[in-house]
Amino acid sequence: MAQVQRMSRLMIKTLRDDPADAETLNHKLLVRAGYVRRTAAGIWTWLPLGKKVLENVTRVVREEMDAIGGQEVLLPALLPKESYDASGRYEEYGDLLFRLKDRKGSEYLLGPTHEEIFTQIVKDQITSYKDLPVVLYQIQTKYRDEARPRAGVLRGREFQMKDSYSFDTTDEGLIEAYQLHRAAYIRIFERLGLDHRIVSAVSGAMGGSASEEFLAPAPAGEDTFADCPNCDYAANTEAVTFEAAPVDGSAHGPVEELDTPDTPTIETLAAFLGIQASETLKNLLVKVDGEIVAVGVPGDREVDLGKLGEHLAPAVVELVTAEDFEGRPDLVRGYVGPQGLDKVRFIADPRIASGTAWVTGANKPGTHARNVVVGRDFEVDDYLDVVVVEAGDPCPKCGAGLKLDRAIEIGHIFQLGRKFADAFQLDVLGQNGKPVRVTMGSYGIGVSRAVAALVEQTADEQGLCWPREIAPADVHVVAAGKALQTELALDVSEKLNAAGLRVIVDDRAGVSPGVKFTDAELIGVPKILVAGRRSAEGVLELKDRRTGEREELTVDEAIARLTDRG
């Protein structure tokens, strides 16, 4: 049985003011309430109360993973470079990897995720289809060298994550494992008390045939997702699609060149010609693995570089610079048009449909062209959904206007397929005695991110407000006075503890009742039990932290009420 946590002995230091650099609720409140402390940029120390919350989230995740037959392992965080070379991700990860060498010059990295190592473990341990399917998981510290770690424990360089992997010989088996994880994630987030949405996502560099994210709506969220108010459609904005049917472009006149001096931007061009920006074709030049590529979108829309990057992953996408125009007379800065760009790959958003006509650059300084028709005057090499999604864009499922919300990504599930199995030649002996290539799924939950998301969703003006299963204690007992109140508070705390409840008791001497009450609200345990003015009568005040409801109870009544988990 756990001991009563006495605040006179607990290592906790609460703060009245927010940290100067804190912008999000989780950063402000987890520091102020004494749950975490910053060690360095993006690196956090979990103090006693914070560690209890983190372990409670971990326990829920572990229980639900075990319930679907997952087998827990623990892989190293320090990983050999060779494994990531084999998959190609040593280069794909770029600056996000922490890279290091040992004293002999051998190269290593700190693991951001472990697909490669899990694949190698299964290759070493499993040789027959009879040993499959199998689900392996771990709950471990991961590392990513974030350029701008921020938002408290929400976006750190070191973080806690559950990653699991399914292995099977058939696509049907992969789908079954995917659905098992999906259902387990729903149970996990319901138990954690997290409001969440399941949305379609882009697999990106991970590859695979299907991908979904679990998002916790919150203003501090780094992800934007689209939600249809008319149907059940929901997707990360990077996964929202748009379809435009080809139109008959035969009625458009011939291309007409226009003298348009000093109009290198859509705004200046539209103003000069007296037209809407939506009538123009914007051509953004980017480099894809060093090769210049043009991306065409309507002039009133912006290119979503993150979305473009996900579509083209693992290729590296970056904007062109002034130096890239040197030696390229076919590329006229501010006046680029797709017609005549024979040496440049042209990617277009589906809104640039075949048969549509546009005003666009004429590939000459100070000159644009009118009636440039898709399919007549230029061809689109690839269609990709690359515009920044806006509120009101049509739902791909029913056509209603989409609404946009911010959210925190707390989970992600992938049907990986055979990408990593191919990289490591992961085969098992099949039923017919011939080698069979294994297919994989990858499933992640941000454990420390879930803590941050809970704070963002549940905190109020007074402080933290934990769901019972995740809280560092079930009840926070406050001795609001001197000897008599402290004696009663300690006595009832021991009785509650003996009844199976987790208890914090504020027995600090020399601390005013007001400070104790404020700290109890800030720390956020679901129930607050106060030994105050009626302690001599054996009467306590019970307060519900979330609703603020109060009632006076005898010691026996308080114990009965708090131990009634119904």
XYZ file of C-alpha atoms in Angstrom, residues 269 281 283 334-339 359-364 367-369 372:
19
model
C -0.929 41.883 -61.062
C -2.251 31.165 -61.735
C 3.559 29.383 -59.770
C 8.076 37.085 -60.617
C 6.922 36.245 -64.153
C 7.079 32.441 -64.338
C 4.392 30.641 -66.339
C 3.992 26.884 -66.961
C 3.843 27.290 -70.740
C -3.650 34.712 -66.354
C -0.069 33.785 -65.528
C 3.533 34.732 -66.143
C 4.819 34.837 -69.727
C 8.411 33.933 -68.755
C 9.530 37.438 -69.795
C 5.029 40.400 -69.071
C 2.072 38.133 -68.301
C -0.175 36.020 -70.517
C -3.331 30.175 -70.884
